[in-house]
Amino acid sequence: MFKRGSGAAGDGFARILANTGWLLGGKGVGAVLSLAYLAIVTRTLGVEDFGRFALVLSAANVIKALVSFDSWQIVVRYGQPHLTEGNGDALNRVLRFCIVIDLASALAGGVIAAAIILIFGDALELGAGMGWQVWLFCMVMMITIRSSPTGVLRLFDRFDSAAFAETMIPVGRMIGAAVALAVMPSITGFLIAWAFSELLCAIAYWWLALRVGRGRIGSWRTGRALDARAENPGIIGFLTATNLQTSLGSISQQVAVLIVGAFVGPTGAGLYRLANQLANSLTKISSLLSRSIFVELSRTSSHGREALGALFRRTNRLALVAGAVIIGLIVTIGHPLLGLIAGKEFLPAYPLLLMLGVSACIDLIGVSYRPLLMATDRAGLSLRITFISTFLLLGLQSALLPHFGTKGAAMANIITALASFAMMGLASRRAMATNI
């Protein structure tokens, strides 16, 4: 039993490393390009207009996070048994169910975007005549939700294809930013560039997913999409938990930019977003590991508690080493990197970069916790912890911003990351102590 568990854990860990390697390869290209297009945008728009651009992006991402579902997790979690049993038609119904959810999300997002622009357009300081442009940008963000095809690629272990599709975002932004710089060097021009990259990425994801799944995901005309509810007990609860969890996690970061903008204006919001984006770029391995870990923990959970525990401990050690290395990079190269990319007028963002980088690295060290809870049918517990963490972050930011400015917002991130790490760690240890 021990040998079988160790073998399953070893195989799973090897796949995590391989799949994360593919994702990192794609993100490596993206990281290099992101430095280039960030330099173009920040130097073209300046601090204040970049702040307005950041507020628009954050508002669009808040809406997208609010209405979208992490349906790729549903495809993996509920599609895996059907794939193992060779029941392609049942797998297809799970996929179609997720597509219906994504389309409904896009429609809801468009309505919410229109309401926010009408009610809060002045507060966002969008400027005259930009309301329609922002709404159209939000609609592009909604219709390019690509979680379902992502699930297909991850279900079939085609992380290489997913990595290629993901590179279309930075490639599209780089192309779009260069064109905008030459033709329309304004907020509108860069919004068009960002919308173009989202469309390019969505097309690539769907083309690759349909190509990989050809002949293995059953018929598109067998049964109804909604039949997946009866065929997969628990799918609605899992769907709700993943939506709320993803929404809360994403919204907390995007709303933070809006809160900063409300307290200190577009300039402060621009500095905060730039620091947050650079910190997240350096710690991108966290989200990549999380995706790979969830897929493997979902598989390994069927091999017994021992195999699951061995895989969990290995991923924890990997995340700890990665977090320590990245903190060292932020301390040593963060300041010159910030000046190189954005210019001297953005150097006041360095303390924010340092603090937000530490916060992101804390999240990285605990990257295995949430996938473990999700893979062991404890999505509700994970959701409750995310709910507490989100409101803790927003509450702390509202309390600290009036006294410490943007540094107070960054401090709130560190405190929240520590609290979330402690809660998730305790919940994960209790999950491992239970006979799964």
PDB file of C-alpha atoms in Angstrom, residues 113-379:
ATOM      1  CA  ALA A 113     -21.446  46.890 -16.739  1.00  0.00           C
ATOM      2  CA  ALA A 114     -24.088  49.223 -18.174  1.00  0.00           C
ATOM      3  CA  ALA A 115     -25.523  49.874 -14.704  1.00  0.00           C
ATOM      4  CA  ILE A 116     -22.094  50.590 -13.183  1.00  0.00           C
ATOM      5  CA  ILE A 117     -21.131  52.992 -15.981  1.00  0.00           C
ATOM      6  CA  LEU A 118     -24.423  54.872 -15.681  1.00  0.00           C
ATOM      7  CA  ILE A 119     -24.296  55.119 -11.896  1.00  0.00           C
ATOM      8  CA  PHE A 120     -20.590  55.381 -11.129  1.00  0.00           C
ATOM      9  CA  GLY A 121     -19.133  56.776 -14.376  1.00  0.00           C
ATOM     10  CA  ASP A 122     -18.376  60.154 -12.806  1.00  0.00           C
ATOM     11  CA  ALA A 123     -16.715  58.571  -9.757  1.00  0.00           C
ATOM     12  CA  LEU A 124     -14.389  56.606 -12.040  1.00  0.00           C
ATOM     13  CA  GLU A 125     -13.433  59.891 -13.785  1.00  0.00           C
ATOM     14  CA  LEU A 126     -13.741  58.264 -17.191  1.00  0.00           C
ATOM     15  CA  GLY A 127     -13.984  61.509 -19.064  1.00  0.00           C
ATOM     16  CA  ALA A 128     -16.538  62.780 -21.554  1.00  0.00           C
ATOM     17  CA  GLY A 129     -17.775  60.302 -24.142  1.00  0.00           C
ATOM     18  CA  MET A 130     -15.919  57.284 -22.759  1.00  0.00           C
ATOM     19  CA  GLY A 131     -18.941  55.486 -21.315  1.00  0.00           C
ATOM     20  CA  TRP A 132     -19.769  53.581 -24.533  1.00  0.00           C
ATOM     21  CA  GLN A 133     -16.133  52.689 -25.097  1.00  0.00           C
ATOM     22  CA  VAL A 134     -15.811  51.263 -21.605  1.00  0.00           C
ATOM     23  CA  TRP A 135     -19.069  49.299 -21.980  1.00  0.00           C
ATOM     24  CA  LEU A 136     -17.935  47.793 -25.289  1.00  0.00           C
ATOM     25  CA  PHE A 137     -14.620  46.857 -23.696  1.00  0.00           C
ATOM     26  CA  CYS A 138     -16.480  45.184 -20.824  1.00  0.00           C
ATOM     27  CA  MET A 139     -18.629  43.256 -23.304  1.00  0.00           C
ATOM     28  CA  VAL A 140     -15.529  41.926 -25.061  1.00  0.00           C
ATOM     29  CA  MET A 141     -14.235  40.804 -21.664  1.00  0.00           C
ATOM     30  CA  MET A 142     -17.542  39.011 -21.040  1.00  0.00           C
ATOM     31  CA  ILE A 143     -17.840  37.172 -24.357  1.00  0.00           C
ATOM     32  CA  THR A 144     -14.236  35.980 -24.199  1.00  0.00           C
ATOM     33  CA  ILE A 145     -14.713  33.985 -20.986  1.00  0.00           C
ATOM     34  CA  ARG A 146     -12.743  30.853 -21.892  1.00  0.00           C
ATOM     35  CA  SER A 147     -12.971  28.657 -18.827  1.00  0.00           C
ATOM     36  CA  SER A 148     -14.776  25.784 -20.585  1.00  0.00           C
ATOM     37  CA  PRO A 149     -12.147  25.157 -23.310  1.00  0.00           C
ATOM     38  CA  THR A 150      -9.467  25.548 -20.634  1.00  0.00           C
ATOM     39  CA  GLY A 151     -11.084  22.662 -18.764  1.00  0.00           C
ATOM     40  CA  VAL A 152     -10.974  20.458 -21.864  1.00  0.00           C
ATOM     41  CA  LEU A 153      -7.248  21.043 -22.352  1.00  0.00           C
ATOM     42  CA  ARG A 154      -6.478  20.379 -18.675  1.00  0.00           C
ATOM     43  CA  LEU A 155      -8.680  17.294 -18.594  1.00  0.00           C
ATOM     44  CA  PHE A 156      -6.609  15.787 -21.405  1.00  0.00           C
ATOM     45  CA  ASP A 157      -3.301  16.950 -19.870  1.00  0.00           C
ATOM     46  CA  ARG A 158      -2.660  19.331 -22.770  1.00  0.00           C
ATOM     47  CA  PHE A 159      -1.065  22.041 -20.681  1.00  0.00           C
ATOM     48  CA  ASP A 160       1.260  22.690 -23.606  1.00  0.00           C
ATOM     49  CA  SER A 161      -1.678  23.732 -25.760  1.00  0.00           C
ATOM     50  CA  ALA A 162      -3.109  25.832 -22.923  1.00  0.00           C
ATOM     51  CA  ALA A 163       0.255  27.552 -22.532  1.00  0.00           C
ATOM     52  CA  PHE A 164       0.301  28.402 -26.234  1.00  0.00           C
ATOM     53  CA  ALA A 165      -3.241  29.803 -26.103  1.00  0.00           C
ATOM     54  CA  GLU A 166      -2.405  31.846 -23.017  1.00  0.00           C
ATOM     55  CA  THR A 167       0.516  33.525 -24.782  1.00  0.00           C
ATOM     56  CA  MET A 168      -1.995  35.141 -27.130  1.00  0.00           C
ATOM     57  CA  ILE A 169      -2.811  37.639 -24.362  1.00  0.00           C
ATOM     58  CA  PRO A 170       0.676  39.198 -24.123  1.00  0.00           C
ATOM     59  CA  VAL A 171       1.277  38.768 -27.855  1.00  0.00           C
ATOM     60  CA  GLY A 172      -2.007  40.516 -28.645  1.00  0.00           C
ATOM     61  CA  ARG A 173      -1.325  43.283 -26.131  1.00  0.00           C
ATOM     62  CA  MET A 174       2.169  43.833 -27.496  1.00  0.00           C
ATOM     63  CA  ILE A 175       0.898  44.063 -31.076  1.00  0.00           C
ATOM     64  CA  GLY A 176      -2.043  46.210 -30.025  1.00  0.00           C
ATOM     65  CA  ALA A 177       0.081  48.527 -27.859  1.00  0.00           C
ATOM     66  CA  ALA A 178       2.527  49.080 -30.721  1.00  0.00           C
ATOM     67  CA  VAL A 179      -0.330  49.886 -33.120  1.00  0.00           C
ATOM     68  CA  ALA A 180      -2.009  52.138 -30.551  1.00  0.00           C
ATOM     69  CA  LEU A 181       1.268  53.989 -29.976  1.00  0.00           C
ATOM     70  CA  ALA A 182       1.543  54.664 -33.705  1.00  0.00           C
ATOM     71  CA  VAL A 183      -2.108  55.349 -34.526  1.00  0.00           C
ATOM     72  CA  MET A 184      -4.071  56.218 -31.355  1.00  0.00           C
ATOM     73  CA  PRO A 185      -1.822  56.875 -28.307  1.00  0.00           C
ATOM     74  CA  SER A 186      -4.697  57.321 -25.853  1.00  0.00           C
ATOM     75  CA  ILE A 187      -6.746  55.403 -23.293  1.00  0.00           C
ATOM     76  CA  THR A 188      -9.176  54.448 -26.068  1.00  0.00           C
ATOM     77  CA  GLY A 189      -6.379  53.082 -28.248  1.00  0.00           C
ATOM     78  CA  PHE A 190      -4.993  50.909 -25.480  1.00  0.00           C
ATOM     79  CA  LEU A 191      -8.477  49.654 -24.538  1.00  0.00           C
ATOM     80  CA  ILE A 192      -8.899  48.482 -28.135  1.00  0.00           C
ATOM     81  CA  ALA A 193      -5.499  46.769 -27.920  1.00  0.00           C
ATOM     82  CA  TRP A 194      -6.456  44.941 -24.710  1.00  0.00           C
ATOM     83  CA  ALA A 195      -9.822  43.892 -26.206  1.00  0.00           C
ATOM     84  CA  PHE A 196      -8.031  42.530 -29.298  1.00  0.00           C
ATOM     85  CA  SER A 197      -5.771  40.380 -27.104  1.00  0.00           C
ATOM     86  CA  GLU A 198      -8.764  38.891 -25.259  1.00  0.00           C
ATOM     87  CA  LEU A 199     -10.451  37.915 -28.536  1.00  0.00           C
ATOM     88  CA  LEU A 200      -7.237  36.408 -29.889  1.00  0.00           C
ATOM     89  CA  CYS A 201      -6.770  34.306 -26.763  1.00  0.00           C
ATOM     90  CA  ALA A 202     -10.370  33.038 -26.733  1.00  0.00           C
ATOM     91  CA  ILE A 203     -10.180  31.979 -30.386  1.00  0.00           C
ATOM     92  CA  ALA A 204      -6.931  30.116 -29.741  1.00  0.00           C
ATOM     93  CA  TYR A 205      -8.368  28.313 -26.696  1.00  0.00           C
ATOM     94  CA  TRP A 206     -11.488  27.114 -28.504  1.00  0.00           C
ATOM     95  CA  TRP A 207      -9.613  26.034 -31.630  1.00  0.00           C
ATOM     96  CA  LEU A 208      -7.128  23.973 -29.600  1.00  0.00           C
ATOM     97  CA  ALA A 209      -9.781  22.520 -27.268  1.00  0.00           C
ATOM     98  CA  LEU A 210     -11.947  21.304 -30.148  1.00  0.00           C
ATOM     99  CA  ARG A 211      -8.897  19.891 -31.897  1.00  0.00           C
ATOM    100  CA  VAL A 212      -7.680  18.024 -28.780  1.00  0.00           C
ATOM    101  CA  GLY A 213     -11.149  16.771 -27.849  1.00  0.00           C
ATOM    102  CA  ARG A 214     -12.122  15.628 -31.339  1.00  0.00           C
ATOM    103  CA  GLY A 215     -13.507  12.095 -31.143  1.00  0.00           C
ATOM    104  CA  ARG A 216     -13.171  11.938 -27.352  1.00  0.00           C
ATOM    105  CA  ILE A 217     -15.778  14.346 -26.018  1.00  0.00           C
ATOM    106  CA  GLY A 218     -18.817  12.617 -27.490  1.00  0.00           C
ATOM    107  CA  SER A 219     -21.677  13.985 -29.538  1.00  0.00           C
ATOM    108  CA  TRP A 220     -22.836  17.592 -29.333  1.00  0.00           C
ATOM    109  CA  ARG A 221     -26.435  16.480 -29.975  1.00  0.00           C
ATOM    110  CA  THR A 222     -26.904  13.698 -27.441  1.00  0.00           C
ATOM    111  CA  GLY A 223     -29.217  14.787 -24.649  1.00  0.00           C
ATOM    112  CA  ARG A 224     -29.563  18.262 -23.192  1.00  0.00           C
ATOM    113  CA  ALA A 225     -26.879  20.322 -21.515  1.00  0.00           C
ATOM    114  CA  LEU A 226     -29.033  20.635 -18.398  1.00  0.00           C
ATOM    115  CA  ASP A 227     -29.129  16.821 -18.084  1.00  0.00           C
ATOM    116  CA  ALA A 228     -25.654  17.164 -16.585  1.00  0.00           C
ATOM    117  CA  ARG A 229     -27.262  18.277 -13.322  1.00  0.00           C
ATOM    118  CA  ALA A 230     -28.940  14.916 -12.750  1.00  0.00           C
ATOM    119  CA  GLU A 231     -26.015  12.885 -14.098  1.00  0.00           C
ATOM    120  CA  ASN A 232     -23.454  14.573 -11.846  1.00  0.00           C
ATOM    121  CA  PRO A 233     -24.701  14.838  -8.248  1.00  0.00           C
ATOM    122  CA  GLY A 234     -23.247  17.812  -6.435  1.00  0.00           C
ATOM    123  CA  ILE A 235     -22.376  19.762  -9.582  1.00  0.00           C
ATOM    124  CA  ILE A 236     -24.611  22.741  -8.682  1.00  0.00           C
ATOM    125  CA  GLY A 237     -23.097  23.070  -5.214  1.00  0.00           C
ATOM    126  CA  PHE A 238     -19.589  22.779  -6.618  1.00  0.00           C
ATOM    127  CA  LEU A 239     -20.445  25.311  -9.344  1.00  0.00           C
ATOM    128  CA  THR A 240     -21.759  27.809  -6.794  1.00  0.00           C
ATOM    129  CA  ALA A 241     -18.785  27.386  -4.464  1.00  0.00           C
ATOM    130  CA  THR A 242     -16.201  27.795  -7.225  1.00  0.00           C
ATOM    131  CA  ASN A 243     -17.988  30.864  -8.618  1.00  0.00           C
ATOM    132  CA  LEU A 244     -18.192  32.612  -5.276  1.00  0.00           C
ATOM    133  CA  GLN A 245     -14.646  31.670  -4.343  1.00  0.00           C
ATOM    134  CA  THR A 246     -13.154  32.826  -7.641  1.00  0.00           C
ATOM    135  CA  SER A 247     -15.267  35.973  -7.621  1.00  0.00           C
ATOM    136  CA  LEU A 248     -14.294  36.906  -4.077  1.00  0.00           C
ATOM    137  CA  GLY A 249     -10.609  36.247  -4.701  1.00  0.00           C
ATOM    138  CA  SER A 250     -10.489  38.238  -7.930  1.00  0.00           C
ATOM    139  CA  ILE A 251     -12.797  41.003  -6.818  1.00  0.00           C
ATOM    140  CA  SER A 252     -10.771  41.645  -3.675  1.00  0.00           C
ATOM    141  CA  GLN A 253      -7.723  42.518  -5.787  1.00  0.00           C
ATOM    142  CA  GLN A 254      -9.574  44.553  -8.415  1.00  0.00           C
ATOM    143  CA  VAL A 255     -11.822  46.372  -5.948  1.00  0.00           C
ATOM    144  CA  ALA A 256      -8.666  47.272  -4.033  1.00  0.00           C
ATOM    145  CA  VAL A 257      -7.579  49.420  -6.995  1.00  0.00           C
ATOM    146  CA  LEU A 258     -10.996  51.085  -7.071  1.00  0.00           C
ATOM    147  CA  ILE A 259     -10.849  51.761  -3.317  1.00  0.00           C
ATOM    148  CA  VAL A 260      -7.386  53.274  -3.691  1.00  0.00           C
ATOM    149  CA  GLY A 261      -8.692  55.435  -6.541  1.00  0.00           C
ATOM    150  CA  ALA A 262     -11.614  56.609  -4.407  1.00  0.00           C
ATOM    151  CA  PHE A 263      -9.294  57.690  -1.574  1.00  0.00           C
ATOM    152  CA  VAL A 264      -6.240  59.047  -3.409  1.00  0.00           C
ATOM    153  CA  GLY A 265      -7.389  59.567  -7.010  1.00  0.00           C
ATOM    154  CA  PRO A 266      -6.253  58.135 -10.366  1.00  0.00           C
ATOM    155  CA  THR A 267      -2.554  58.819  -9.751  1.00  0.00           C
ATOM    156  CA  GLY A 268      -2.471  56.693  -6.600  1.00  0.00           C
ATOM    157  CA  ALA A 269      -4.553  54.011  -8.284  1.00  0.00           C
ATOM    158  CA  GLY A 270      -2.108  53.927 -11.190  1.00  0.00           C
ATOM    159  CA  LEU A 271       0.907  53.506  -8.898  1.00  0.00           C
ATOM    160  CA  TYR A 272      -0.882  50.804  -6.905  1.00  0.00           C
ATOM    161  CA  ARG A 273      -1.975  48.860  -9.978  1.00  0.00           C
ATOM    162  CA  LEU A 274       1.475  49.018 -11.561  1.00  0.00           C
ATOM    163  CA  ALA A 275       3.101  47.718  -8.359  1.00  0.00           C
ATOM    164  CA  ASN A 276       0.445  45.024  -8.011  1.00  0.00           C
ATOM    165  CA  GLN A 277       0.835  43.932 -11.635  1.00  0.00           C
ATOM    166  CA  LEU A 278       4.626  43.685 -11.363  1.00  0.00           C
ATOM    167  CA  ALA A 279       4.385  41.789  -8.060  1.00  0.00           C
ATOM    168  CA  ASN A 280       1.881  39.359  -9.560  1.00  0.00           C
ATOM    169  CA  SER A 281       4.106  38.913 -12.623  1.00  0.00           C
ATOM    170  CA  LEU A 282       6.995  37.862 -10.387  1.00  0.00           C
ATOM    171  CA  THR A 283       4.758  35.456  -8.450  1.00  0.00           C
ATOM    172  CA  LYS A 284       2.797  34.117 -11.424  1.00  0.00           C
ATOM    173  CA  ILE A 285       4.036  30.648 -10.554  1.00  0.00           C
ATOM    174  CA  SER A 286       1.465  30.624  -7.738  1.00  0.00           C
ATOM    175  CA  SER A 287      -1.579  30.517 -10.032  1.00  0.00           C
ATOM    176  CA  LEU A 288       0.184  28.141 -12.420  1.00  0.00           C
ATOM    177  CA  LEU A 289       1.014  25.685  -9.645  1.00  0.00           C
ATOM    178  CA  SER A 290      -2.532  25.931  -8.325  1.00  0.00           C
ATOM    179  CA  ARG A 291      -3.992  24.848 -11.681  1.00  0.00           C
ATOM    180  CA  SER A 292      -1.639  21.888 -12.023  1.00  0.00           C
ATOM    181  CA  ILE A 293      -2.041  20.862  -8.381  1.00  0.00           C
ATOM    182  CA  PHE A 294      -5.850  20.797  -8.528  1.00  0.00           C
ATOM    183  CA  VAL A 295      -5.853  18.449 -11.521  1.00  0.00           C
ATOM    184  CA  GLU A 296      -3.407  16.022  -9.874  1.00  0.00           C
ATOM    185  CA  LEU A 297      -4.969  16.127  -6.397  1.00  0.00           C
ATOM    186  CA  SER A 298      -8.344  15.335  -7.984  1.00  0.00           C
ATOM    187  CA  ARG A 299      -6.792  12.235  -9.558  1.00  0.00           C
ATOM    188  CA  THR A 300      -4.669  11.185  -6.573  1.00  0.00           C
ATOM    189  CA  SER A 301      -7.557  11.435  -4.084  1.00  0.00           C
ATOM    190  CA  SER A 302      -8.838   8.128  -5.470  1.00  0.00           C
ATOM    191  CA  HIS A 303      -5.509   6.415  -4.614  1.00  0.00           C
ATOM    192  CA  GLY A 304      -5.921   6.808  -0.886  1.00  0.00           C
ATOM    193  CA  ARG A 305      -4.995   9.142   1.908  1.00  0.00           C
ATOM    194  CA  GLU A 306      -1.316   8.188   1.931  1.00  0.00           C
ATOM    195  CA  ALA A 307      -0.733   9.061  -1.724  1.00  0.00           C
ATOM    196  CA  LEU A 308      -2.667  12.315  -1.356  1.00  0.00           C
ATOM    197  CA  GLY A 309      -0.641  13.288   1.715  1.00  0.00           C
ATOM    198  CA  ALA A 310       2.686  12.545   0.022  1.00  0.00           C
ATOM    199  CA  LEU A 311       1.777  14.642  -3.029  1.00  0.00           C
ATOM    200  CA  PHE A 312       0.496  17.467  -0.810  1.00  0.00           C
ATOM    201  CA  ARG A 313       3.744  17.611   1.200  1.00  0.00           C
ATOM    202  CA  ARG A 314       5.904  17.655  -1.933  1.00  0.00           C
ATOM    203  CA  THR A 315       3.997  20.527  -3.463  1.00  0.00           C
ATOM    204  CA  ASN A 316       4.246  22.466  -0.199  1.00  0.00           C
ATOM    205  CA  ARG A 317       8.028  22.160  -0.176  1.00  0.00           C
ATOM    206  CA  LEU A 318       8.220  23.268  -3.812  1.00  0.00           C
ATOM    207  CA  ALA A 319       6.055  26.322  -3.105  1.00  0.00           C
ATOM    208  CA  LEU A 320       8.165  27.289  -0.070  1.00  0.00           C
ATOM    209  CA  VAL A 321      11.382  27.287  -2.105  1.00  0.00           C
ATOM    210  CA  ALA A 322       9.748  29.237  -4.954  1.00  0.00           C
ATOM    211  CA  GLY A 323       8.374  31.851  -2.545  1.00  0.00           C
ATOM    212  CA  ALA A 324      11.782  32.415  -0.928  1.00  0.00           C
ATOM    213  CA  VAL A 325      13.488  32.811  -4.316  1.00  0.00           C
ATOM    214  CA  ILE A 326      10.911  35.313  -5.570  1.00  0.00           C
ATOM    215  CA  ILE A 327      11.119  37.473  -2.426  1.00  0.00           C
ATOM    216  CA  GLY A 328      14.882  37.638  -3.015  1.00  0.00           C
ATOM    217  CA  LEU A 329      14.298  38.738  -6.622  1.00  0.00           C
ATOM    218  CA  ILE A 330      11.881  41.496  -5.610  1.00  0.00           C
ATOM    219  CA  VAL A 331      14.338  42.863  -3.029  1.00  0.00           C
ATOM    220  CA  THR A 332      17.331  42.801  -5.385  1.00  0.00           C
ATOM    221  CA  ILE A 333      15.933  43.784  -8.786  1.00  0.00           C
ATOM    222  CA  GLY A 334      12.536  45.318  -8.014  1.00  0.00           C
ATOM    223  CA  HIS A 335      13.628  48.960  -7.850  1.00  0.00           C
ATOM    224  CA  PRO A 336      15.758  49.052 -11.018  1.00  0.00           C
ATOM    225  CA  LEU A 337      13.146  46.990 -12.866  1.00  0.00           C
ATOM    226  CA  LEU A 338      10.422  49.488 -11.953  1.00  0.00           C
ATOM    227  CA  GLY A 339      12.497  52.426 -13.167  1.00  0.00           C
ATOM    228  CA  LEU A 340      13.473  50.633 -16.364  1.00  0.00           C
ATOM    229  CA  ILE A 341       9.894  49.742 -17.274  1.00  0.00           C
ATOM    230  CA  ALA A 342       7.871  52.777 -16.266  1.00  0.00           C
ATOM    231  CA  GLY A 343      10.350  55.612 -15.783  1.00  0.00           C
ATOM    232  CA  LYS A 344      11.358  57.772 -12.836  1.00  0.00           C
ATOM    233  CA  GLU A 345       7.871  59.178 -12.234  1.00  0.00           C
ATOM    234  CA  PHE A 346       6.682  55.692 -11.228  1.00  0.00           C
ATOM    235  CA  LEU A 347       9.544  54.988  -8.760  1.00  0.00           C
ATOM    236  CA  PRO A 348       7.346  55.986  -5.764  1.00  0.00           C
ATOM    237  CA  ALA A 349       5.559  52.681  -6.409  1.00  0.00           C
ATOM    238  CA  TYR A 350       8.602  50.641  -5.226  1.00  0.00           C
ATOM    239  CA  PRO A 351       7.555  50.349  -1.534  1.00  0.00           C
ATOM    240  CA  LEU A 352       4.163  49.156  -2.803  1.00  0.00           C
ATOM    241  CA  LEU A 353       5.873  46.625  -5.080  1.00  0.00           C
ATOM    242  CA  LEU A 354       7.891  45.302  -2.143  1.00  0.00           C
ATOM    243  CA  MET A 355       4.892  44.917   0.167  1.00  0.00           C
ATOM    244  CA  LEU A 356       2.553  43.509  -2.477  1.00  0.00           C
ATOM    245  CA  GLY A 357       5.306  41.116  -3.568  1.00  0.00           C
ATOM    246  CA  VAL A 358       5.660  39.801   0.000  1.00  0.00           C
ATOM    247  CA  SER A 359       1.873  39.367   0.171  1.00  0.00           C
ATOM    248  CA  ALA A 360       1.816  37.456  -3.123  1.00  0.00           C
ATOM    249  CA  CYS A 361       4.684  35.213  -1.967  1.00  0.00           C
ATOM    250  CA  ILE A 362       2.760  34.313   1.196  1.00  0.00           C
ATOM    251  CA  ASP A 363      -0.101  33.228  -1.068  1.00  0.00           C
ATOM    252  CA  LEU A 364       2.408  31.250  -3.141  1.00  0.00           C
ATOM    253  CA  ILE A 365       3.737  29.345  -0.136  1.00  0.00           C
ATOM    254  CA  GLY A 366       0.185  28.211   0.668  1.00  0.00           C
ATOM    255  CA  VAL A 367      -0.723  27.463  -2.936  1.00  0.00           C
ATOM    256  CA  SER A 368      -1.559  23.785  -2.255  1.00  0.00           C
ATOM    257  CA  TYR A 369      -4.187  24.486   0.387  1.00  0.00           C
ATOM    258  CA  ARG A 370      -7.157  25.553  -1.729  1.00  0.00           C
ATOM    259  CA  PRO A 371      -6.710  22.838  -4.412  1.00  0.00           C
ATOM    260  CA  LEU A 372      -6.584  20.211  -1.634  1.00  0.00           C
ATOM    261  CA  LEU A 373      -9.856  21.419  -0.118  1.00  0.00           C
ATOM    262  CA  MET A 374     -11.511  21.553  -3.541  1.00  0.00           C
ATOM    263  CA  ALA A 375     -10.265  18.113  -4.563  1.00  0.00           C
ATOM    264  CA  THR A 376     -11.478  16.542  -1.307  1.00  0.00           C
ATOM    265  CA  ASP A 377     -15.043  17.917  -1.578  1.00  0.00           C
ATOM    266  CA  ARG A 378     -14.476  20.719   0.926  1.00  0.00           C
ATOM    267  CA  ALA A 379     -15.304  23.533  -1.479  1.00  0.00           C
TER     268      ALA A 379
END
